Coordinates of C-alpha atoms and ligand atoms in Angstrom, one line a residue:
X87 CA -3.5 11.6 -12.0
X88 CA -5.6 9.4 -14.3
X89 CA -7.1 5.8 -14.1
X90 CA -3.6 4.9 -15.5
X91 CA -1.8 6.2 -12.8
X92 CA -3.9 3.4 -11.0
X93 CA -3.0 0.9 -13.3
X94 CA 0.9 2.1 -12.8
X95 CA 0.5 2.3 -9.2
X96 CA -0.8 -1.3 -8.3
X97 CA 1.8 -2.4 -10.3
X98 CA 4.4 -0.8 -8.5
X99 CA 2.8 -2.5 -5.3
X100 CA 3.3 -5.8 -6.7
X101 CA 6.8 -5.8 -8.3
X102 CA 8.1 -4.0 -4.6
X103 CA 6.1 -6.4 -2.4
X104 CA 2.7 -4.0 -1.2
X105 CA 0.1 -5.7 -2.2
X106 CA -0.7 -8.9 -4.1
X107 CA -3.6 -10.3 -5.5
X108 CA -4.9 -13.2 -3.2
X109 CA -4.4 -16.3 -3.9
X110 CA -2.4 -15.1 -7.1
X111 CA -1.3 -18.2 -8.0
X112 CA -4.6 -19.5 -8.6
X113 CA -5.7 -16.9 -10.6
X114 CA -6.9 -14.2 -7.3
X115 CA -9.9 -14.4 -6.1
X116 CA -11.8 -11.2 -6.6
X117 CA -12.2 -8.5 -3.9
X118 CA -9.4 -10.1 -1.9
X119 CA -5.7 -8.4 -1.4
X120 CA -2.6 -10.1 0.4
X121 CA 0.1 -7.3 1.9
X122 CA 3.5 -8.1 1.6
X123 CA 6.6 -7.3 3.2
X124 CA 6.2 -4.0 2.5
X125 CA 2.5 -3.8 2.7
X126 CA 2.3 -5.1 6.1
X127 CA 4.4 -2.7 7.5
X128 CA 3.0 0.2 6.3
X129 CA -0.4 -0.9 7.4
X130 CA 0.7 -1.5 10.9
X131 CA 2.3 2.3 10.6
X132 CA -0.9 4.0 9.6
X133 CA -2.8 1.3 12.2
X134 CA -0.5 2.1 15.1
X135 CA -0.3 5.8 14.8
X136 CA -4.0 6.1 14.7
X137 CA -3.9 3.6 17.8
X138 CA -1.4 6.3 19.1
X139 CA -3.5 9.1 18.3
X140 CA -7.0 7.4 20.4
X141 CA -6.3 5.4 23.0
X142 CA -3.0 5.8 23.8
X143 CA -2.7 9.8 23.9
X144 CA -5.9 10.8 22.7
X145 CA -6.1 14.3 22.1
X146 CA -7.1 17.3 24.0
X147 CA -10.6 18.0 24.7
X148 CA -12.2 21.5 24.3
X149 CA -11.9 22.3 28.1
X150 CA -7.8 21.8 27.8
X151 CA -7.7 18.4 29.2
X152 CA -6.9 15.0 27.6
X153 CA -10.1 12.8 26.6
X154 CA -10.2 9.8 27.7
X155 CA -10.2 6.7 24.8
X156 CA -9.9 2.9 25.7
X157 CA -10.0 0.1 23.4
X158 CA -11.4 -3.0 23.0
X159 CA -10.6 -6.1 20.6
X160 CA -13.9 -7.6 20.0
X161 CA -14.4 -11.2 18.3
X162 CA -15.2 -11.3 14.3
X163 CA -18.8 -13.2 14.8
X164 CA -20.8 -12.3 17.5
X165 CA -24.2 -14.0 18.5
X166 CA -26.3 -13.3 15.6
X167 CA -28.8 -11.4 17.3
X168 CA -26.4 -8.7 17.3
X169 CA -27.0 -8.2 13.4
X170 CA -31.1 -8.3 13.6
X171 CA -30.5 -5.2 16.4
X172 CA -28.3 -3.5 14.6
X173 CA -30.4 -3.5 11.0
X174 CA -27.7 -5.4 8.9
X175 CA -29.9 -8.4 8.5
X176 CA -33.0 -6.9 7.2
X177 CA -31.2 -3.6 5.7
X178 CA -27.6 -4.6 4.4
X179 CA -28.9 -4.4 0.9
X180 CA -27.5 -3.3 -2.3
X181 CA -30.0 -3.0 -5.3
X182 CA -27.9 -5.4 -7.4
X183 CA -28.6 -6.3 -11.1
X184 CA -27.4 -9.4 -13.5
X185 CA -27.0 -8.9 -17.1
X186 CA -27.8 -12.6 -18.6
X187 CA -25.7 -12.2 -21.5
X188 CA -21.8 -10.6 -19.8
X189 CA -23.0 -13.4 -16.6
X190 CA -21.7 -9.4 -14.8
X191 CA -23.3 -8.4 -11.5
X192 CA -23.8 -4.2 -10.9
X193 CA -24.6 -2.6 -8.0
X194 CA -28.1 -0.6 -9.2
X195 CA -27.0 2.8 -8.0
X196 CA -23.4 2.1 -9.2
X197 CA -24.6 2.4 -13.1
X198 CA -26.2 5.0 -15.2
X199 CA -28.3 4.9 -18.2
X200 CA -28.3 7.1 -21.2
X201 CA -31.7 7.1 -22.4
X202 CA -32.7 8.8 -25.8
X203 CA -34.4 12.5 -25.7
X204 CA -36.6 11.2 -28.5
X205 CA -37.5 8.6 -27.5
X206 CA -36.8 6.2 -30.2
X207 CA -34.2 3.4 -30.0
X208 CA -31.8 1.5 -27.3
X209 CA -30.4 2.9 -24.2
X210 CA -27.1 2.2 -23.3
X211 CA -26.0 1.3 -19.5
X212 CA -22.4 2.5 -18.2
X213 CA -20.3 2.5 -15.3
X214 CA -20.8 5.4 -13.0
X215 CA -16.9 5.9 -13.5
X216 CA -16.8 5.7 -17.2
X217 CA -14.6 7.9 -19.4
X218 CA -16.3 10.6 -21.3
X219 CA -14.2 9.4 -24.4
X220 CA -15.7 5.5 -23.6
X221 CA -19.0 6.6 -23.1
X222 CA -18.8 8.6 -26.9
X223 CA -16.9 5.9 -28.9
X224 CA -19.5 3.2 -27.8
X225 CA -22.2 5.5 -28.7
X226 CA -20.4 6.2 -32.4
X227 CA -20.3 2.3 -32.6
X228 CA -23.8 1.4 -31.9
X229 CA -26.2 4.4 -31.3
X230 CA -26.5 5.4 -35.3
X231 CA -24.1 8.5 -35.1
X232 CA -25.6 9.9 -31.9
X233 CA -23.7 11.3 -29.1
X234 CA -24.2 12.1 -25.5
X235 CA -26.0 15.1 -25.8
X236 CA -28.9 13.4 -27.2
X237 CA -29.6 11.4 -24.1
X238 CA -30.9 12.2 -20.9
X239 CA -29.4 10.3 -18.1
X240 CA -30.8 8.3 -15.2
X241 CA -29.4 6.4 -12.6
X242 CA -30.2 2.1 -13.1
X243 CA -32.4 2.0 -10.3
X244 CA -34.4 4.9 -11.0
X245 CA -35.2 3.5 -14.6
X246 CA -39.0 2.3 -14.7
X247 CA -39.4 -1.8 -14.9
X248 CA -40.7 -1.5 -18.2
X249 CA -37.4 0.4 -19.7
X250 CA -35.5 -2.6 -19.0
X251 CA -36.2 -4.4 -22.2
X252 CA -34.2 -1.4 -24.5
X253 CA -31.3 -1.2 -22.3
X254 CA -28.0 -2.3 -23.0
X255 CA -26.3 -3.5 -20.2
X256 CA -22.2 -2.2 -20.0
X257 CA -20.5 -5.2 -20.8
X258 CA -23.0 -6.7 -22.9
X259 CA -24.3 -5.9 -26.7
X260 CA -28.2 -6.6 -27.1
X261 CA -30.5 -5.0 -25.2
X262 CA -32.7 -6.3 -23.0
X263 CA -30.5 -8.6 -20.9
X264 CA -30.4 -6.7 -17.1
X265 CA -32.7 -7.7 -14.4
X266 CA -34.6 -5.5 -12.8
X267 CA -32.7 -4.5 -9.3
X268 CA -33.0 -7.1 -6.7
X269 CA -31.9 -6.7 -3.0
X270 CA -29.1 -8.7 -2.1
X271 CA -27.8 -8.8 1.3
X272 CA -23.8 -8.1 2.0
X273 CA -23.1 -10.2 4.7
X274 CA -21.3 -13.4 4.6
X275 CA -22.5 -15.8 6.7
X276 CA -21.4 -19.4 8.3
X277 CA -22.6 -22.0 10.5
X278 CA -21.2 -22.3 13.5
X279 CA -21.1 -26.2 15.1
X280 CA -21.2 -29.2 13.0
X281 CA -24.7 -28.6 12.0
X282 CA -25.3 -26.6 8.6
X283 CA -29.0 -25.3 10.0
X284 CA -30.6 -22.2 10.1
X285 CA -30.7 -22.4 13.5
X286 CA -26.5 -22.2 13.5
X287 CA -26.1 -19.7 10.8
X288 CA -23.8 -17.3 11.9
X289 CA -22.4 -13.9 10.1
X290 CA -19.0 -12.4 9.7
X291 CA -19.0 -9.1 11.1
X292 CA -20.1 -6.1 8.1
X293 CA -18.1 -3.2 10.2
X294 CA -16.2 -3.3 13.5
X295 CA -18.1 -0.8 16.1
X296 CA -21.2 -3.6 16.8
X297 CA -18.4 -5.3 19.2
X298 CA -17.9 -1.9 20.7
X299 CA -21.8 -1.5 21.4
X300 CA -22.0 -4.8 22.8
X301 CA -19.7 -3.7 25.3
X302 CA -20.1 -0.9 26.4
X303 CA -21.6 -2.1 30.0
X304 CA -18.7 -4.5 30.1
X305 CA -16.7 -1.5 29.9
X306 CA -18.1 1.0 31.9
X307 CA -18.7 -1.9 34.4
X308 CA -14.9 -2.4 34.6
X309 CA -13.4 0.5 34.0
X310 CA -13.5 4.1 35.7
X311 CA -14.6 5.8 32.0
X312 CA -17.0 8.0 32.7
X313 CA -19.5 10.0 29.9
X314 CA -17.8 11.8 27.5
X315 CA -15.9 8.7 26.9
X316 CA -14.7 6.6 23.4
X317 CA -14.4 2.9 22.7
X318 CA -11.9 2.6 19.8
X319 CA -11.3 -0.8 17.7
X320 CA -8.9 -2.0 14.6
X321 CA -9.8 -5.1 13.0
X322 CA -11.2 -6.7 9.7
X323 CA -14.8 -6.5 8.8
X324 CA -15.7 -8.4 5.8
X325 CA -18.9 -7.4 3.1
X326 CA -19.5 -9.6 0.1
X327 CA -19.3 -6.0 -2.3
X328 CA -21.4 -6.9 -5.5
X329 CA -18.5 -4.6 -7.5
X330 CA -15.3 -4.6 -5.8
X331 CA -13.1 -2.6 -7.5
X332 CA -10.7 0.3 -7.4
X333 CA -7.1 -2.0 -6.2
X334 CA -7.9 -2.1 -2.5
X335 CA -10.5 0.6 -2.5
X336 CA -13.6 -1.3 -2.0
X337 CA -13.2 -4.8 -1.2
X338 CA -14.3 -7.8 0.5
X339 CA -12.5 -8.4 3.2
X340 CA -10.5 -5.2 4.9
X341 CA -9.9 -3.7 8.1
X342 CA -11.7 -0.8 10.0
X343 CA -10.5 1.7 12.5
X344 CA -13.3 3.0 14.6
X345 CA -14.3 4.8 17.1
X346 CA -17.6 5.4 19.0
X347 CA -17.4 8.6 21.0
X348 CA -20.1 8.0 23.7
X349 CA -21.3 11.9 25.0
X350 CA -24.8 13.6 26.3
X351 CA -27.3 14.5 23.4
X352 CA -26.5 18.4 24.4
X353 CA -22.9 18.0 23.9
X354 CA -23.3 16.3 20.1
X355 CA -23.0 19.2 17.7
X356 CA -19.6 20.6 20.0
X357 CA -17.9 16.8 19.9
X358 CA -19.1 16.4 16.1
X359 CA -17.1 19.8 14.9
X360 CA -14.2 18.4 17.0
X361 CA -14.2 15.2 15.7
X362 CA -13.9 16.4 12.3
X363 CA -11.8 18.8 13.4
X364 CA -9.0 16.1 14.7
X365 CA -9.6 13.8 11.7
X366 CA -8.5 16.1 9.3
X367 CA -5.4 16.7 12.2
X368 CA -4.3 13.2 11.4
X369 CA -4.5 12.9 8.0
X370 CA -2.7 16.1 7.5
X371 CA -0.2 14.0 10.3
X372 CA 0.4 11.0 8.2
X373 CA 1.0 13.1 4.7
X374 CA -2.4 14.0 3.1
X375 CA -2.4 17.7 2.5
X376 CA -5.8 19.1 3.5
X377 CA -6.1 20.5 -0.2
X378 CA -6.4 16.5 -1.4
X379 CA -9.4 16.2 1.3
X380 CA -13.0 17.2 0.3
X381 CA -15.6 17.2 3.1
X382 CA -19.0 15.8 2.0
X383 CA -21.9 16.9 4.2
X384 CA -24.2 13.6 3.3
X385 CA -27.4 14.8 1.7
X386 CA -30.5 13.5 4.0
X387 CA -31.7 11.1 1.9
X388 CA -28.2 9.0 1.2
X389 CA -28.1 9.0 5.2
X390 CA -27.2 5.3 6.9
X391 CA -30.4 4.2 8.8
X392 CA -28.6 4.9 12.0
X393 CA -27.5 8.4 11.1
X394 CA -28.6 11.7 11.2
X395 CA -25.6 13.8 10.3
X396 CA -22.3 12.5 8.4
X397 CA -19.8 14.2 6.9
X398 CA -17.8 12.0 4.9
X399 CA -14.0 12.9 4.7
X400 CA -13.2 12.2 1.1
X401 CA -10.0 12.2 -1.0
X402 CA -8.7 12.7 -4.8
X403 CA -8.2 8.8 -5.5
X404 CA -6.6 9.1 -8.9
X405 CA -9.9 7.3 -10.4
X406 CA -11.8 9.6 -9.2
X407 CA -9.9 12.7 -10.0
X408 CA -10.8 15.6 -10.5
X409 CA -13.0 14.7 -8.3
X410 CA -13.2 12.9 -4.7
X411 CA -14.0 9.4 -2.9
X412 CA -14.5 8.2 0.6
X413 CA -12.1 7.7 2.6
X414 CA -13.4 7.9 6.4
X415 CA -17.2 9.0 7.7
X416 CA -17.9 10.8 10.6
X417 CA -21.9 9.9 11.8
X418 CA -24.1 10.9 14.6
X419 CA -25.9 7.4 15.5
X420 CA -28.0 9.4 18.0
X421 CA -28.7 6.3 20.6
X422 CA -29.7 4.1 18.2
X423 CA -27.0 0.8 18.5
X424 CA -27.4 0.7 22.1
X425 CA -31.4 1.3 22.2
X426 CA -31.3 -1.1 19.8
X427 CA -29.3 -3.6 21.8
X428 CA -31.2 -3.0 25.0
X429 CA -34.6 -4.1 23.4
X430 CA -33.1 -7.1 21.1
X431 CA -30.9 -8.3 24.3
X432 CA -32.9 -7.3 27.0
X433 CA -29.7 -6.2 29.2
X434 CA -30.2 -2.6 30.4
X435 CA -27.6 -0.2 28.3
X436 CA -28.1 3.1 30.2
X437 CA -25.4 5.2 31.5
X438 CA -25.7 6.3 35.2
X439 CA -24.2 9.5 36.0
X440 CA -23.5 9.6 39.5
X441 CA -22.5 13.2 39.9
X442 CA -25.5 14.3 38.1
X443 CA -27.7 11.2 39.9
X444 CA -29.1 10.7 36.2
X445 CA -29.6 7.8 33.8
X446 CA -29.2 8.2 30.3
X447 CA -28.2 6.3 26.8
X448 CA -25.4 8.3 25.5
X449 CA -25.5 9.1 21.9
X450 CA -22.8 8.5 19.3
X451 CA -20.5 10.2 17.3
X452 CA -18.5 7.8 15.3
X453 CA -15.4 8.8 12.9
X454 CA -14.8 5.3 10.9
X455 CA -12.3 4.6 8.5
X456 CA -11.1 2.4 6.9
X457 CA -7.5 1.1 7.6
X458 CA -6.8 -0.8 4.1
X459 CA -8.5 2.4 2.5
X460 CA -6.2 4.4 4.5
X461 CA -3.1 2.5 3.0
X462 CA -3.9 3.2 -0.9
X463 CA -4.6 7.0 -0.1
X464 CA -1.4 7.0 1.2
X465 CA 0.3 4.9 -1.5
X466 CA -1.4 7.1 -3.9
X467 CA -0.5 10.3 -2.4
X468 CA 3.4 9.0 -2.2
X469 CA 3.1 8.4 -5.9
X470 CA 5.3 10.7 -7.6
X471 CA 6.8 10.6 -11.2
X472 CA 10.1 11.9 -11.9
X473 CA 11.5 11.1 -15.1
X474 CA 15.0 12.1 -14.5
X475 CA 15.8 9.5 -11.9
X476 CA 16.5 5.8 -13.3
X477 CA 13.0 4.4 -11.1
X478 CA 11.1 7.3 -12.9
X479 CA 9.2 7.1 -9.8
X480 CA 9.3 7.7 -6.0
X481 CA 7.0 6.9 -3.0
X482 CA 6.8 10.5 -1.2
X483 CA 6.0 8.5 2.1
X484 CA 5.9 10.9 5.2
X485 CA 8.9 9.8 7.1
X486 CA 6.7 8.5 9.8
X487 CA 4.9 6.5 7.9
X488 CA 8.0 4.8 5.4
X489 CA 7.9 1.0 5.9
X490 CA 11.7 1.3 6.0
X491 CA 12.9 4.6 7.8
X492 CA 16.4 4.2 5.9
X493 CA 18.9 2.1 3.9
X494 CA 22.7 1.9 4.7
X495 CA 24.5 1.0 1.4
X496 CA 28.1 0.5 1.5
X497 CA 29.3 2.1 -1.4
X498 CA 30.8 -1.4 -2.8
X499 CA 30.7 -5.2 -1.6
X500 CA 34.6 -4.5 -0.9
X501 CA 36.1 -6.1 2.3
X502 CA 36.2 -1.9 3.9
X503 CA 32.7 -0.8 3.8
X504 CA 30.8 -3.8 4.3
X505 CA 32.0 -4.1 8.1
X506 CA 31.1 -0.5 8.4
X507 CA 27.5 -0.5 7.1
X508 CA 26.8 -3.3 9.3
X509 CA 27.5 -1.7 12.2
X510 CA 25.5 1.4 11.5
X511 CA 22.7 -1.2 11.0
X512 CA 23.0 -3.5 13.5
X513 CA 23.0 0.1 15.3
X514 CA 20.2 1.6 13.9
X515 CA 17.9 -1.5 13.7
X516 CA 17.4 -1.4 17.1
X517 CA 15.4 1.6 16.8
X518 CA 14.1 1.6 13.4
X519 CA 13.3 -0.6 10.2
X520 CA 15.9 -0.3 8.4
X521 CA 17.1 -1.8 5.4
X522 CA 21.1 -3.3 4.5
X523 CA 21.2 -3.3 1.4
X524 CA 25.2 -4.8 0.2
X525 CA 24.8 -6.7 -3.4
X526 CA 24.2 -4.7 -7.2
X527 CA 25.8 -1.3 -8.3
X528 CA 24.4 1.8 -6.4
X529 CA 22.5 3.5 -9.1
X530 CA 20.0 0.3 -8.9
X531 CA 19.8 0.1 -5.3
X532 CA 19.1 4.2 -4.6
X533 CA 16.4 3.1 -7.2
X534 CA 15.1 0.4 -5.5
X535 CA 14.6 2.2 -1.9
X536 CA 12.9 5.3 -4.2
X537 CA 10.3 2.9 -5.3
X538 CA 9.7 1.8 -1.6
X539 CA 9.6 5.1 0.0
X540 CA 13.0 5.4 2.2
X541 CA 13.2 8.7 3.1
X542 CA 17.3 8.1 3.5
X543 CA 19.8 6.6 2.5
X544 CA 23.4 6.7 4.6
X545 CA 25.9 5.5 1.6
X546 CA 29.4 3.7 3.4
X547 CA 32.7 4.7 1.2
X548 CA 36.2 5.0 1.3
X549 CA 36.0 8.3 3.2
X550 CA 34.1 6.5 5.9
X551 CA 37.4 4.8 6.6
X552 CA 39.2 7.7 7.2
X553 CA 36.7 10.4 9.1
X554 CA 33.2 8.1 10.1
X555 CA 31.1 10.0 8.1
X556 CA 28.4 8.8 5.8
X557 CA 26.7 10.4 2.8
X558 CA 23.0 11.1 3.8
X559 CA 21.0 11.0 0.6
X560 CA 17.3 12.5 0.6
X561 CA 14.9 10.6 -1.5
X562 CA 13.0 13.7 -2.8
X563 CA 15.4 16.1 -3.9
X564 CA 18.2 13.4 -4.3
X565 CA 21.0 15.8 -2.7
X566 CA 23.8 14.3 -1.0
X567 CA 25.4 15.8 2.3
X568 CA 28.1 13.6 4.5
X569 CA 27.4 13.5 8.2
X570 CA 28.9 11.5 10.8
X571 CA 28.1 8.2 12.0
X572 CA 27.0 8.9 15.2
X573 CA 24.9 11.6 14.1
X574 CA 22.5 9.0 11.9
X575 CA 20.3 8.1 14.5
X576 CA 19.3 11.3 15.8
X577 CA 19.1 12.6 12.0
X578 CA 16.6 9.6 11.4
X579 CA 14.7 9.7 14.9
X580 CA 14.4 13.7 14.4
X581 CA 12.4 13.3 11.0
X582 CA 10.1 10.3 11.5
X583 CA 9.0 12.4 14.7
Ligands
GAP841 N1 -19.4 1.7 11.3 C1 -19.7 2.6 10.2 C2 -19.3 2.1 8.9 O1 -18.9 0.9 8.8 P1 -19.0 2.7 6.4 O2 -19.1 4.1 5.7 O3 -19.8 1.6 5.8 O4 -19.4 3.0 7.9 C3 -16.6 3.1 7.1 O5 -17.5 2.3 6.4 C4 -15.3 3.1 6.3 O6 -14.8 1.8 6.1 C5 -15.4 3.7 5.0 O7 -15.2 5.1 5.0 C6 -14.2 3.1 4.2 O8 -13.0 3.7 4.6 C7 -14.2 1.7 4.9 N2 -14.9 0.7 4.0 C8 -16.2 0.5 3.9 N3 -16.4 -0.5 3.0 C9 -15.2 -0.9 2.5 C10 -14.8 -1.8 1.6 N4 -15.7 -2.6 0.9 N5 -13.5 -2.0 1.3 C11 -12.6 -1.2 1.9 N6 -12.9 -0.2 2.8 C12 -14.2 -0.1 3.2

């Protein structure tokens, strides 16, 4: 898979009703994605089976018994206090850099300079993802015949101040126009009330777990969750990204699944190995082979400020194949959100442990992912081309996960199989989302449902009439058996298991 693969793929999402650009017929607005009829449902899929998989059976623990999860459904801006305690208002910083002649903003760390081993001449800027092939014909055009090898390269913010004046930024063509890397923070704020004062300023929340933190008294207080315990959360978080990019990838607004996995210090390195452990479980569950997964151990010093260990569970995004991106992190926070919380609220945060007849502040582990993120690796992992079918392309969705579980077809618009096919859908629907699908020749509508992902297809045709059976048609190898009509249910309820 290649960057146009990506190109092919978010196509695909907008001629079958994915994804759209937001606010598409103004011309989008960047870093924000709509999900349409198709989109939404296989959002709510991936959302519901990981809400499955935590809260509502979460798995087995290491001494045989369930865990126990609970959720919570916490409000988008909290008292902005919250943010000072947590480190997003003084740390939420990109090094960020403007190039006055492209008006383009980078992310510092997101863009590389090739800077010449003898020292004479200009030194180019790139993208961190640019082509090889890109990086050597811009070079041919303006770097007097030399190529790559006669640079050394250094990451943006790593360039001395004084280098900036022979750089040339990636979009632009003299040198000299970048700033030097300023901090700018990724929150968006608001004011809440009718007065636009500092005093009212208000931020939309950067990532979901702070809503956990600030309940976890209200939790323990009401509930019988005792330590080891998890608070788990869906919902948007929202970060004004100096480069969104990469479809839905990074963007501005998106939705996190998270959960904080509240355990004794002693316990943390047993509950971290088992949290990767079932991550990787699920993933493998919803149709990402464990080959496509790379685990990152997070080198020290790329650490958040709240974490001490972090694996990050990556996977082969088409633009960045061969190689891997970030699809999900697994931190240790130690104790530091609900220390923090304690001092910047005052309200005591500690755990009592009545068998023990100890007080404590648990500490963290915390797999995060994120749920849009979640919906391009699968849409990218479904993407398969097959020349010899008329789409030339098929979604490879796990059944499970399928926004439409099956199509029922009848074979023509003719008076006989119509009646038939609605039945078998006003049958099936009940159960699953299922497509009728009456109008166009066949050939265009088995197309139609490859390009969504149906795993199946139950075709209505003259021989219907006579015996009730159906053709069952598999989306991936296209073969065609005939089963009976009361047999489709179980068929379809048996595979999306
Ligand atoms: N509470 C920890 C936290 O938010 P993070 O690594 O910043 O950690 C967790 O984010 C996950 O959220 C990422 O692995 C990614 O899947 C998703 N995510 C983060 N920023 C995103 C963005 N701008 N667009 C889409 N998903 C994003």
């Amino acid at each position: 898979m290649s960057a146009d693969t990506m190109k092919d793929i978010v196509a695909l999402c907008k001629r079958r009703g994915f994804i759209f650009p937001a606010s598409d017929i103004y011309g989008g607005i960047n870093g924000f994605w709509d999900y349409g009829p198709l989109g939404v449902e296989l959002k709510n899929n991936l959302r519901d089976r990981w809400w499955k998989d935590m809260v509502v059976t979460p798995p087995i623990g290491p001494d045989g018994a369930p865990i126990e999860i609970v959720g919570v459904d916490s409000s988008i801006i909290q008292n902005p206090r919250c943010w000072e305690a947590s480190g997003h208002v003084g740390g939420f910083n990109d090094p960020m850099v403007d190039c006055k002649e492209s008006k383009k903003r980078y992310r510092a760390d997101h863009v590389f300079v090739l800077i010449p081993k003898d020292g004479q001449g200009t030194s180019f800027a790139f993208d961190k993802d640019a082509e090889q092939s890109d990086i050597e014909s811009r070079l041919k055009k303006f770097a007097k015949g030399k190529s790559a090898s006669d640079f050394e390269k250094e990451m943006l913010d790593k360039v001395p101040a004084k280098m900036f004046a022979s750089i040339i930024g990636p979009d632009a063509k003299e040198p000299g126009t970048l700033t030097e890397p300023r901090q700018f923070n990724m929150m968006f704020h608001t004011y809440v009330g009718a007065a636009a004062g500092d005093e009212n300023k208000a931020y939309l929340r950067p990532e979901t777990c702070a809503g956990i933190f600030l309940n976890f008294k209200n939790v323990v207080d009401s509930s019988r969750t005792r330590v080891p315990f998890g608070i788990a959360q869906i919902g948007k978080a929202f970060r004004n990204e100096v480069t969104p990019r990469n479809f839905i990838f990074r963007s501005r607004e998106f939705e996190q699944m998270e959960l904080e996995w509240f355990c004794e210090e002693e316990e943390v390195p047993m509950w971290f190995d088992f949290w990767v452990e079932q991550r990787t479980k699920f993933w493998e569950a919803v149709g990402i082979p464990k080959a496509e997964l790379h685990f990152l151990d997070v080198a020290k010093e790329d650490l958040a400020h709240y974490s001490s260990r972090t694996i990050d569970v990556e996977y082969r995004f088409p633009f960045a194949a061969p190689g891997f991106d970030e699809l999900e992190g697994i931190a240790h926070r130690g104790s530091f959100d609900l220390t923090q919380h304690e001092q910047f609220s005052g309200t005591k945060l500690e755990y009592f442990d009545q068998a023990a007849n100890k007080r404590f502040t648990p500490h963290v582990i915390e797999p995060s992912t994120g749920l849009t993120r979640g919906v391009l690796a699968l849409i990218c992992q479904a993407y398969t081309v097959d020349e010899s079918r008329p789409s030339g392309v098929y979604l490879n969705f796990q059944p499970g996960m399928a926004p439409k579980k099956a199509a029922i077809l009848p074979l023509t618009a003719k008076e006989e199989h119509v009646p038939l096919a609605q039945k078998l859908y006003m049958d099936l629907r009940e159960d699953f989302a299922v497509d009728l699908d009456i109008k166009q020749n066949i050939g265009k509508r088995y197309a139609r449902q490859d390009e969504i992902g149906t795993p199946y297809c139950f075709t209505v045709d003259n021989d219907t009439i006579s015996d009730q059976t159906v053709t069952v048609r598999d989306r991936n190898t296209m073969a065609q058996n005939r089963i009976h009509m009361d047999k489709v249910k179980e068929f379809v309820k048996d595979r999306i298991r």
